[in-house]
Amino acid sequence: QQYNHKRSSHTITQKSNSNKSKKNAATLASGREGGSSGSSSSSSSEQEESSSDSDSSVDDTIRNRIGNVPLKWYDDHDHIGYDVTGAPIMRKTKRNAVDSLLEVDKPDFDRTIRDELHDEDVVLTDDQLLMLRNIQEGRFPHAAFNDEADQVDVQVFNDSQHPLTSIPEPKSRFTPNKWDAAKIARIARAIREGRIKPKPPRPPKYHMLWKDDDTDAKHVKMHIPAPKLKLPGHAESYNPPVEYLPDEEELEKWAQLDLEDRPYNFIPHKYSSMREIPLYPDNFTERYGRCMDLLLAPRSWRPPKLNINPADLLPKLPDPAELQPFPTQQAIVFQGHTGRVRAVSVHAAGQWLLTGSDDATVRLWELDTGRCSKVWTFEKAVMGVQWNPLKSSPLALVAVGVNIYVLHTGVAPAAVNEEVDLMFSSEVPIPASVETAVPWTVYPKSDEAYARGWRASIEVARTGSGVRWHHKGDYFASVCSEQTPHAVLIHQLSKRWSQMPFKKLKGLVQTVAFHPSKPLFFVATQRAVFVYDLVAQALLKKLMSGVKWISAMAVHRGGDNLILGSYDRRVSWFDLDMGNKPYRLLKYHKQATRDVAFSQNFPLFASCSDDGTCHVFHGMVYSDLSKDPLIVPVKILRGHEVVDQLGVICCEFHPTQPWLVSGGADCTARLFV
């Protein structure tokens, strides 16, 4: 900065500054030499003067010449760098926090800064402090600098010629010419009217004789480079190592191979000198073959086809025998319905099975024996049946037409059954500010429906297609197959009131599901799945299924994965942490997929289809987020018959065992173990 200001300041200021620097240099030299003669002091002042006027005056003050190198590289050494001569600059004694605290009492502590490059403390002078203060306040650093000094021409014009006037350029030279603009407008008008036509392009001097109409000469590759030859190895040497020389057994194998399969087109031999090497026996044969190749060579080169085994492209999956247990065979056939079995549900304790059919009946079966214990008859076909998820609860939901019935099965102990009856006999006050979306009907003990086992019923607006319980057993959701605000309703059993969570739906709802541990609600339309937060009442995510029509949905017990079945024969696996697109798309069924189900205690999931089969998959979800889910098909279960192009309609896993229960269009339900 001193150098730049000396060059830009006034000449008189330069002389005064140089005189001051001479005096300071002389004083510094006299202080350092201390008792030297006048001649030595004058010589040192001349050196200081010459160094201050030179361009390298700033570099002379730098003794450590390590350059732009981090100082931490010298932390393990006794020196901190090197000077101009290459001698190491030794490190001074390191100071700790106590030493730094004791230095506060020094008089020059407020103007002392640490020079890490030279490992020393530098005390700022008054001039340097004044310079820093000027910089902070936005003034010129040097107090002696005069910013209003008269300009002095450094360059002297002796024999130069100067213009007679210094009149600035007129504005007309920088603005567009009006006459040129009018001329350009006339030419443009003539081009639009067709009076001025561009010159036709000249025909090319050369053209391709065999050029097609749809080819371009620029894209024709005229030169095909020859393939590069492989570099010779040890086997091609006239004196190869012993391990490259074949024995008799290797010679017999080499003779049995085809020409294309042989690793070499020659047999390695060993000679003591190059003079013993005979003439290559196939020399003339290969030359003749090369000439024939050039004569009969095609005009276009085609790359060779890759010889890849299709089995190598398949992913390596574990053996299904290592992934047991999973259902492998049919154990029990539940016969008794006269219509299609549309819904099956296994009790949370694993002892009882409920089936609903088109014959307007719901049957209660013992799962271990296959015996039918009870039969309930309704007025229309049963579209959905589901047990309460609590093990001690004997209640179940039955969807029939526009009604949803709360059915008391009586499978619980007598004390639990009395407690359930007492809950329905007591009246629940509903606040006046709360309006139920649909009416509830609670049957008294004197009613005939009470003797049948019906405890309450809900009349929805449209024909229902299914019901789903919440994992706590108090809330449940109902779905109807029409696009109305009442298509999805959430009901509370303890308070006997219903609510409509959506005023407007984004499509035709197919099925719904609750999250197993969080207040999330999954709504599946024809082509997408919407994830809602019931507490925040907001849409969290939209999953793009990639299928044409969703038929079923199941949520994993962990809550981070779900599967979808579709009528276009596909099963989609979604990982909610990976995005809104399917992680895997499984295409194993030959007909429409009707239902999908997850096992609650085993890494299994299944899908059933109209082709009369149930496909069982091993679906392992790891707690380590860095590992992707492992999906392996393990078994295809057959047993149902296809009736009127309908096969297996519903399926559900046993809550505690690796068993699968399915219901089909052949009026039967089957247990696979």
XYZ file of C-alpha atoms in Angstrom:
673
model
C 0.000 0.000 0.000
C 2.898 2.401 0.761
C 4.307 1.680 -2.666
C 1.003 2.342 -4.439
C 0.457 5.629 -2.591
C 3.967 6.847 -3.376
C 3.336 6.285 -7.065
C -0.031 8.081 -7.024
C 0.747 11.034 -4.724
C 2.306 14.349 -5.552
C 5.996 14.622 -6.428
C 6.610 16.939 -3.507
C 4.927 14.436 -1.187
C 7.204 11.731 -2.572
C 10.295 13.776 -1.747
C 9.109 14.541 1.773
C 8.242 10.888 2.403
C 11.611 9.744 1.072
C 13.380 12.207 3.405
C 11.395 10.902 6.348
C 12.188 7.314 5.428
C 15.874 8.224 5.238
C 15.784 9.732 8.722
C 13.916 6.767 10.164
C 16.250 4.328 8.489
C 19.272 6.215 9.828
C 17.858 6.243 13.329
C 17.049 2.504 13.134
C 20.496 1.735 11.814
C 22.168 3.803 14.534
C 20.082 2.002 17.167
C 21.019 -1.417 15.857
C 24.710 -0.743 15.263
C 25.053 1.177 18.554
C 28.451 2.919 18.519
C 29.439 2.424 14.899
C 31.101 5.156 12.905
C 29.352 7.761 10.871
C 30.387 6.148 7.639
C 28.704 2.892 8.612
C 25.497 4.687 9.633
C 25.396 6.582 6.357
C 25.942 3.402 4.364
C 23.137 1.622 6.256
C 20.805 4.552 5.628
C 21.585 4.372 1.908
C 20.759 0.666 1.943
C 17.485 1.322 3.742
C 16.682 4.053 1.221
C 17.374 1.803 -1.721
C 15.364 -1.029 -0.194
C 12.369 1.233 0.490
C 12.392 2.545 -3.073
C 12.664 -0.916 -4.664
C 9.715 -3.163 -5.584
C 10.896 -5.962 -3.288
C 10.918 -3.915 -0.088
C 7.893 -5.779 1.266
C 9.415 -9.180 0.503
C 12.618 -8.334 2.406
C 10.697 -8.163 5.680
C 9.554 -11.788 5.249
C 12.196 -14.048 6.721
C 10.181 -17.298 6.590
C 10.237 -18.410 2.939
C 7.977 -21.481 3.088
C 5.410 -19.923 0.742
C 1.694 -20.643 0.801
C 1.998 -23.725 3.007
C -0.161 -24.492 6.066
C 1.768 -23.822 9.287
C 0.275 -26.946 10.879
C 2.684 -29.000 8.789
C 5.485 -27.808 11.107
C 3.696 -28.579 14.378
C 5.771 -31.719 14.971
C 9.136 -30.012 14.174
C 11.462 -27.763 16.170
C 11.520 -25.153 13.410
C 8.761 -23.174 11.699
C 10.320 -22.748 8.248
C 13.414 -21.686 6.347
C 14.984 -18.369 5.463
C 16.427 -17.219 2.133
C 19.650 -19.193 2.606
C 17.785 -22.385 3.474
C 18.649 -22.349 7.164
C 15.834 -23.481 9.497
C 14.112 -20.865 11.623
C 13.898 -22.369 15.106
C 10.634 -22.291 17.056
C 10.408 -20.224 20.192
C 9.022 -21.488 23.455
C 5.335 -22.273 23.167
C 2.997 -20.273 25.349
C 0.074 -21.684 27.208
C -3.134 -20.014 28.355
C -1.549 -18.823 31.629
C 1.258 -17.031 29.785
C -1.247 -15.332 27.514
C -3.242 -14.199 30.556
C -0.165 -12.726 32.293
C 0.673 -10.646 29.211
C -2.480 -8.576 29.775
C -0.581 -6.470 32.312
C 2.022 -5.379 29.756
C 1.748 -1.740 28.648
C 1.832 -2.638 24.942
C -0.718 -5.454 25.162
C -3.497 -3.486 23.405
C -1.275 -2.840 20.363
C 0.458 -6.226 20.153
C -0.487 -8.752 17.457
C 0.769 -12.266 16.903
C 2.802 -13.051 13.756
C 2.236 -16.780 13.290
C 4.518 -16.953 10.248
C 7.620 -15.805 12.185
C 6.451 -16.984 15.651
C 6.835 -13.582 17.288
C 4.830 -10.705 18.716
C 4.710 -7.444 16.730
C 4.017 -4.144 18.481
C 2.189 -1.684 16.218
C 3.507 1.844 16.043
C 1.440 4.995 16.276
C 1.546 5.441 12.513
C 0.316 1.921 11.951
C -2.504 2.386 14.436
C -3.445 5.633 12.715
C -3.450 3.824 9.387
C -5.797 1.131 10.729
C -8.118 3.758 12.178
C -8.253 5.586 8.821
C -9.123 2.365 7.039
C -11.958 1.627 9.488
C -13.414 5.125 9.103
C -13.225 5.064 5.285
C -10.394 7.578 4.862
C -7.105 7.282 3.028
C -4.665 5.076 4.989
C -1.760 7.585 4.985
C -2.442 10.804 6.800
C 0.086 12.673 4.629
C -1.734 11.805 1.420
C -3.343 14.813 -0.265
C -6.314 13.780 -2.366
C -6.880 17.344 -3.648
C -3.406 17.944 -5.023
C -2.933 19.476 -8.473
C -2.434 17.073 -11.325
C 1.108 16.914 -12.636
C 1.737 15.485 -16.088
C 4.378 12.838 -15.795
C 4.679 12.402 -19.543
C 6.361 15.277 -21.351
C 5.080 16.166 -24.835
C 7.972 17.633 -26.741
C 7.409 16.938 -30.437
C 3.841 15.526 -30.300
C 1.033 16.944 -32.411
C -2.212 17.821 -30.662
C -5.694 18.404 -32.168
C -6.699 21.996 -32.709
C -10.035 21.486 -30.905
C -11.332 19.087 -28.286
C -15.021 19.278 -29.209
C -16.883 16.110 -28.090
C -18.486 13.819 -30.638
C -22.007 14.882 -31.668
C -24.975 12.781 -30.593
C -25.998 12.173 -34.208
C -23.004 9.884 -34.692
C -24.299 7.497 -32.031
C -28.011 7.397 -33.026
C -29.383 5.217 -35.908
C -29.650 6.925 -39.244
C -33.245 7.626 -40.267
C -32.478 7.312 -43.982
C -30.837 3.913 -43.484
C -33.823 2.757 -41.440
C -36.229 3.828 -44.219
C -34.119 2.018 -46.827
C -34.103 -1.191 -44.782
C -37.901 -0.945 -44.385
C -38.352 -0.653 -48.185
C -36.134 -3.690 -48.802
C -38.004 -5.749 -46.179
C -41.360 -4.770 -47.752
C -40.100 -5.837 -51.178
C -38.956 -9.214 -49.826
C -42.381 -9.832 -48.252
C -44.182 -8.906 -51.487
C -41.906 -11.174 -53.531
C -40.319 -8.425 -55.657
C -36.877 -9.325 -54.326
C -36.042 -13.019 -54.338
C -32.893 -14.592 -52.910
C -30.494 -16.265 -55.252
C -31.008 -20.012 -55.588
C -28.253 -22.113 -54.035
C -25.660 -23.509 -56.347
C -25.904 -27.224 -57.077
C -23.158 -29.308 -55.443
C -20.163 -29.992 -57.611
C -19.990 -33.625 -56.469
C -22.776 -35.981 -55.432
C -23.075 -39.572 -54.268
C -23.985 -41.974 -57.037
C -25.789 -44.566 -54.882
C -27.317 -42.119 -52.387
C -30.866 -42.857 -51.201
C -33.470 -40.204 -50.671
C -33.551 -40.624 -46.897
C -29.812 -40.744 -46.246
C -27.403 -37.920 -45.673
C -23.812 -37.969 -46.854
C -22.663 -36.298 -43.647
C -23.747 -39.286 -41.550
C -22.255 -41.963 -43.807
C -19.159 -43.489 -42.243
C -16.802 -44.124 -45.165
C -13.855 -45.464 -43.176
C -14.044 -48.456 -40.863
C -10.842 -48.824 -38.865
C -9.364 -52.284 -38.564
C -9.687 -53.926 -35.156
C -6.631 -53.655 -32.962
C -4.591 -56.822 -32.593
C -3.875 -58.297 -29.213
C -0.310 -57.790 -28.021
C 1.857 -60.956 -28.136
C 2.346 -62.830 -24.880
C 4.794 -65.301 -23.448
C 3.264 -68.206 -25.376
C 4.276 -66.616 -28.696
C 7.926 -66.390 -27.745
C 10.478 -68.664 -29.455
C 11.783 -69.567 -25.990
C 8.664 -69.548 -23.761
C 8.661 -70.579 -20.082
C 8.100 -74.224 -19.261
C 4.579 -73.634 -17.910
C 3.445 -72.442 -21.360
C 4.551 -75.667 -23.100
C 1.613 -78.138 -23.384
C 1.916 -81.806 -22.460
C 0.331 -84.727 -24.321
C -2.995 -84.512 -22.486
C -3.315 -80.801 -23.220
C -2.435 -81.412 -26.870
C -5.269 -83.959 -27.179
C -7.766 -81.504 -25.658
C -6.480 -78.752 -27.948
C -6.994 -80.951 -31.026
C -10.596 -81.746 -30.011
C -11.583 -78.070 -29.707
C -13.071 -76.071 -32.567
C -11.001 -73.397 -34.236
C -13.060 -70.635 -32.640
C -12.738 -72.108 -29.126
C -8.950 -72.580 -29.117
C -7.050 -70.031 -27.008
C -4.241 -69.865 -29.634
C -4.087 -70.678 -33.304
C -0.680 -72.334 -32.814
C 1.119 -74.703 -30.451
C 3.926 -73.118 -28.401
C 7.395 -74.561 -29.086
C 10.738 -73.944 -27.509
C 13.908 -73.235 -29.547
C 17.398 -72.570 -28.270
C 18.055 -69.779 -30.801
C 16.206 -67.816 -33.463
C 18.131 -69.535 -36.256
C 16.323 -72.794 -35.454
C 12.848 -71.294 -35.962
C 11.294 -72.901 -39.088
C 9.060 -71.221 -41.637
C 5.493 -70.575 -40.443
C 3.503 -73.474 -41.970
C 0.192 -71.588 -42.337
C 1.732 -68.501 -43.926
C 0.350 -69.017 -47.437
C -2.970 -70.351 -46.137
C -3.627 -67.268 -44.003
C -2.584 -64.918 -46.814
C -4.991 -66.621 -49.169
C -7.765 -66.419 -46.586
C -7.046 -62.723 -46.047
C -7.311 -62.041 -49.767
C -10.618 -63.872 -49.931
C -11.911 -61.842 -46.977
C -11.042 -58.608 -48.738
C -12.702 -59.842 -51.930
C -15.902 -60.990 -50.261
C -15.994 -58.393 -47.444
C -19.432 -56.777 -46.865
C -19.854 -53.041 -47.287
C -21.235 -52.555 -43.774
C -19.705 -53.961 -40.621
C -22.033 -55.486 -38.085
C -20.918 -55.991 -34.508
C -20.914 -59.591 -33.318
C -23.824 -60.784 -31.239
C -23.213 -61.181 -27.539
C -23.414 -64.745 -26.339
C -25.012 -64.273 -22.912
C -26.703 -66.970 -20.916
C -30.207 -65.740 -19.944
C -29.898 -67.443 -16.563
C -26.977 -65.170 -15.669
C -29.198 -62.088 -16.003
C -31.612 -63.242 -13.304
C -30.964 -61.995 -9.753
C -29.550 -64.522 -7.334
C -32.244 -65.285 -4.773
C -31.998 -67.557 -1.743
C -33.387 -71.068 -1.820
C -37.084 -71.147 -0.771
C -36.293 -74.064 1.547
C -34.148 -71.711 3.621
C -37.032 -69.229 4.015
C -39.488 -71.516 5.757
C -41.989 -71.520 7.406
C -44.654 -70.622 4.848
C -47.883 -72.364 3.689
C -47.196 -75.204 1.288
C -50.277 -77.445 1.119
C -54.064 -77.455 1.535
C -55.263 -78.686 4.945
C -59.014 -77.987 5.350
C -61.856 -77.128 2.940
C -64.770 -75.188 4.499
C -67.916 -76.208 2.576
C -71.442 -74.984 3.196
C -71.968 -71.766 1.257
C -74.076 -71.806 -1.890
C -72.656 -68.571 -3.325
C -69.271 -66.991 -3.873
C -67.239 -66.474 -0.728
C -66.357 -62.776 -0.874
C -64.815 -62.209 2.568
C -62.866 -64.228 5.138
C -61.586 -63.069 8.525
C -59.634 -64.913 11.231
C -60.143 -64.013 14.895
C -57.214 -62.347 16.663
C -56.875 -65.401 18.945
C -56.588 -67.661 15.879
C -59.389 -70.099 16.808
C -62.394 -68.872 14.799
C -63.048 -68.032 11.166
C -65.817 -65.876 9.682
C -66.829 -66.145 6.016
C -69.296 -63.988 4.067
C -70.920 -65.099 0.818
C -73.264 -64.048 -1.966
C -75.876 -66.391 -0.484
C -76.539 -63.643 2.143
C -75.081 -65.685 5.010
C -72.175 -65.329 7.406
C -70.759 -68.552 8.841
C -68.647 -69.104 11.947
C -66.109 -71.953 11.655
C -63.675 -73.633 13.996
C -60.401 -73.165 12.217
C -58.709 -76.319 13.519
C -61.546 -78.739 12.794
C -63.505 -77.106 9.967
C -66.821 -77.404 11.855
C -69.482 -74.738 11.257
C -70.732 -73.404 14.608
C -73.199 -70.654 13.658
C -74.918 -69.199 10.606
C -76.375 -65.691 10.328
C -78.718 -64.837 7.467
C -79.104 -61.347 5.984
C -81.330 -59.806 3.337
C -78.618 -59.227 0.699
C -75.219 -60.516 -0.353
C -72.436 -60.035 2.177
C -69.702 -57.769 0.774
C -67.314 -57.665 3.729
C -66.609 -59.330 7.082
C -63.917 -58.457 9.624
C -63.251 -59.402 13.242
C -62.412 -56.836 15.885
C -58.572 -56.752 16.230
C -58.734 -57.223 20.022
C -58.293 -60.842 21.182
C -60.929 -60.541 23.926
C -63.605 -58.977 21.718
C -66.405 -61.175 20.238
C -67.598 -58.420 17.857
C -67.357 -58.402 14.100
C -68.429 -56.069 11.304
C -70.595 -57.240 8.402
C -71.175 -55.083 5.294
C -74.507 -55.916 3.616
C -75.896 -53.570 0.962
C -76.194 -50.068 2.396
C -75.972 -51.313 6.005
C -73.058 -52.173 8.265
C -73.988 -54.527 11.128
C -72.136 -54.927 14.423
C -72.397 -58.673 15.033
C -72.044 -60.300 18.464
C -70.665 -63.792 17.803
C -70.603 -64.949 21.428
C -67.209 -66.691 21.165
C -65.758 -64.846 24.191
C -66.185 -65.967 27.822
C -69.513 -65.276 29.531
C -68.189 -62.318 31.541
C -66.872 -60.618 28.404
C -70.126 -61.259 26.546
C -72.141 -59.658 29.359
C -69.822 -56.656 29.387
C -70.288 -56.181 25.636
C -74.091 -56.439 25.961
C -74.014 -53.915 28.781
C -72.064 -51.471 26.581
C -74.785 -51.521 23.921
C -77.681 -51.409 26.406
C -76.406 -48.206 28.020
C -77.141 -44.918 26.341
C -74.249 -42.737 25.197
C -75.006 -38.991 25.275
C -73.952 -37.196 22.095
C -73.272 -33.431 22.419
C -75.573 -31.130 20.501
C -72.616 -29.570 18.678
C -71.643 -32.969 17.212
C -73.595 -34.123 14.189
C -73.249 -37.706 13.067
C -72.787 -38.215 9.352
C -75.059 -41.290 9.155
C -77.718 -42.626 11.578
C -76.981 -45.435 14.067
C -79.522 -48.021 15.165
C -78.983 -49.880 18.442
C -81.229 -52.929 18.859
C -82.861 -53.462 22.304
C -83.116 -56.876 23.914
C -86.778 -57.146 22.985
C -86.005 -56.838 19.272
C -85.769 -59.957 17.124
C -82.494 -58.712 15.609
C -80.947 -58.733 19.086
C -81.622 -62.448 19.380
C -79.899 -63.000 16.022
C -76.751 -61.371 17.349
C -77.124 -57.910 15.836
C -76.241 -55.201 18.332
C -76.168 -52.117 16.089
C -76.399 -51.125 12.454
C -75.305 -48.140 10.393
C -77.077 -47.075 7.234
C -74.657 -45.481 4.748
C -75.676 -43.568 1.653
C -74.520 -46.102 -0.966
C -73.810 -49.803 -1.230
C -70.692 -50.583 0.768
C -67.739 -52.552 -0.547
C -65.811 -53.240 2.666
C -64.923 -52.277 6.224
C -61.576 -51.835 8.018
C -60.887 -51.748 11.774
C -58.415 -49.495 13.531
C -55.740 -51.426 15.463
C -57.174 -50.261 18.834
C -60.592 -51.774 18.097
C -62.761 -48.672 18.655
C -62.698 -46.941 15.258
C -63.499 -48.485 11.896
C -63.870 -47.156 8.347
C -66.381 -48.018 5.643
C -66.066 -47.641 1.870
C -68.696 -47.451 -0.847
C -68.041 -47.802 -4.554
C -69.404 -44.426 -5.712
C -67.729 -41.033 -5.922
C -69.668 -39.147 -3.241
C -68.560 -37.383 -0.034
C -70.057 -40.341 1.887
C -67.776 -42.802 0.059
C -65.399 -42.885 3.053
C -66.758 -42.717 6.601
C -65.006 -43.188 9.936
C -67.138 -44.551 12.797
C -66.518 -44.770 16.555
C -68.075 -47.759 18.265
C -67.925 -46.524 21.870
C -69.672 -43.188 21.125
C -71.852 -44.541 18.263
C -71.321 -41.667 15.917
C -69.822 -41.268 12.457
C -67.886 -38.563 10.711
C -67.148 -37.714 7.103
C -63.391 -36.952 6.871
C -63.441 -35.719 3.256
C -65.733 -33.151 1.692
C -64.385 -33.905 -1.764
C -62.543 -37.028 -2.922
C -59.897 -37.178 -5.631
C -61.258 -40.141 -7.537
C -63.265 -43.313 -7.105
C -62.222 -44.882 -3.789
C -61.452 -48.622 -3.921
C -60.268 -49.414 -0.389
C -58.858 -47.788 2.761
C -56.508 -48.784 5.590
C -55.262 -47.459 8.936
C -51.583 -47.172 9.854
C -50.705 -49.814 12.486
C -49.066 -47.350 14.913
C -49.436 -43.750 13.667
C -52.537 -41.560 13.076
C -52.252 -42.005 9.306
C -55.025 -42.988 6.918
C -54.456 -44.583 3.483
C -57.053 -44.011 0.757
C -56.624 -45.961 -2.499
C -58.352 -44.691 -5.628
C -58.199 -46.264 -9.077
C -54.591 -45.271 -9.838
C -53.136 -43.577 -6.738
C -52.880 -43.886 -2.965
C -53.282 -40.803 -0.752
C -51.722 -40.756 2.733
C -53.495 -38.403 5.174
C -52.579 -37.268 8.676
C -55.749 -37.514 10.771
C -54.407 -35.266 13.536
C -53.121 -32.460 11.302
C -55.933 -33.074 8.763
C -53.493 -32.707 5.876
C -52.303 -34.714 2.887
C -48.799 -36.077 3.489
C -47.994 -38.013 0.334
C -49.423 -39.243 -2.940
C -48.226 -42.638 -4.178
C -48.327 -43.274 -7.931
C -49.246 -46.938 -8.319
C -48.287 -47.413 -11.966
C -51.309 -49.701 -12.534
C -54.591 -49.161 -14.322
C -57.076 -50.124 -11.581
C -56.283 -50.846 -7.921
C -58.249 -53.726 -6.421
C -56.774 -54.270 -2.914
C -54.316 -52.788 -0.412
C -52.460 -54.072 2.661
C -50.122 -52.248 5.063
C -47.052 -53.895 6.627
C -47.036 -54.265 10.407
C -44.093 -51.824 10.570
C -46.066 -49.157 8.695
C -43.301 -48.183 6.248
C -44.290 -50.561 3.432
C -47.515 -51.455 1.677
C -48.613 -53.603 -1.250
C -51.278 -53.017 -3.880
C -53.158 -55.483 -6.060
C -54.629 -54.465 -9.400
C -57.014 -55.818 -11.987
C -54.231 -55.722 -14.608
C -52.501 -58.754 -12.941
C -49.869 -56.792 -11.014
C -48.753 -56.502 -7.397
C -46.889 -53.302 -6.403
C -44.621 -53.024 -3.354
C -44.159 -49.508 -1.975
C -41.452 -48.360 0.414
C -42.704 -45.073 1.855
C -39.142 -43.915 2.617
C -37.958 -44.340 -0.995
C -40.445 -42.119 -2.814
C -43.872 -42.140 -4.391
C -43.205 -44.841 -7.006
C -43.242 -48.637 -6.573
C -40.080 -50.267 -5.257
C -41.014 -53.571 -6.966
C -43.646 -54.419 -9.553
C -44.513 -58.143 -9.494
C -46.127 -59.757 -12.555
C -46.828 -63.393 -11.703
C -50.598 -63.796 -12.051
C -52.282 -64.615 -15.338
C -55.607 -62.972 -14.443
C -56.800 -60.048 -12.313
C -55.451 -59.771 -8.761
C -58.334 -59.742 -6.283
C -56.781 -59.403 -2.818
C -53.432 -59.016 -1.019
C -52.515 -59.670 2.619
C -49.556 -59.335 5.017
C -48.695 -61.748 7.822
C -48.547 -60.123 11.263
C -45.837 -62.373 12.763
C -43.862 -63.693 9.779
C -42.111 -61.999 6.823
C -44.769 -63.235 4.401
C -47.338 -61.677 2.091
C -49.733 -63.224 -0.401
C -51.851 -62.312 -3.394
C -54.838 -64.147 -4.894
C -56.128 -63.953 -8.437
C -58.875 -65.033 -10.811
C -56.525 -67.656 -12.223
C -57.385 -69.827 -9.168
C -54.001 -69.502 -7.432
C -52.556 -67.820 -4.371
C -48.939 -66.661 -4.612
C -46.971 -66.600 -1.376
C -43.904 -64.334 -1.132
C -41.144 -63.921 1.409
C -41.001 -60.173 2.147
C -38.308 -59.321 4.683
C -38.155 -55.695 5.855
C -34.894 -54.851 7.645
C -34.566 -52.405 10.505
C -31.348 -51.180 8.897
C -32.422 -48.422 6.501
C -29.412 -49.045 4.250
C -30.804 -52.472 3.243
C -33.606 -52.772 0.732
C -36.520 -55.144 1.379
C -35.948 -58.732 0.232
C -38.807 -60.085 -1.908
C -38.682 -63.754 -2.960
C -41.573 -65.829 -4.436
C -41.692 -69.085 -2.457
C -44.932 -70.957 -3.245
C -47.959 -71.112 -5.551
C -51.034 -72.518 -3.792
C -53.703 -74.212 -5.917
C -57.020 -75.745 -4.943
C -59.812 -73.363 -5.884
C -61.722 -73.848 -9.100
C -62.380 -71.041 -11.579
C -66.128 -70.414 -11.947
C -67.460 -67.866 -14.450
C -63.915 -66.495 -14.909
C -63.633 -65.833 -11.162
C -61.078 -67.647 -9.016
C -59.800 -66.728 -5.549
C -61.598 -63.599 -4.332
C -60.135 -62.995 -0.848
C -57.292 -64.174 1.390
C -55.995 -63.523 4.909
C -53.093 -64.820 7.034
C -53.501 -66.477 10.412
C -52.588 -63.994 13.210
C -50.121 -66.345 14.987
C -49.265 -69.135 12.505
C -47.823 -69.111 8.939
C -51.196 -70.254 7.577
C -53.291 -68.731 4.796
C -57.102 -68.747 4.513
C -58.711 -68.021 1.150
C -62.230 -67.775 -0.250
C -63.208 -68.326 -3.872
C -65.959 -68.321 -6.454
C -66.347 -72.111 -6.029
C -68.392 -71.472 -2.807
C -65.604 -72.766 -0.539
C -62.999 -71.413 1.826
C -59.666 -73.207 2.180
C -56.915 -73.336 4.778
C -53.304 -73.740 3.601
C -50.633 -74.707 6.139
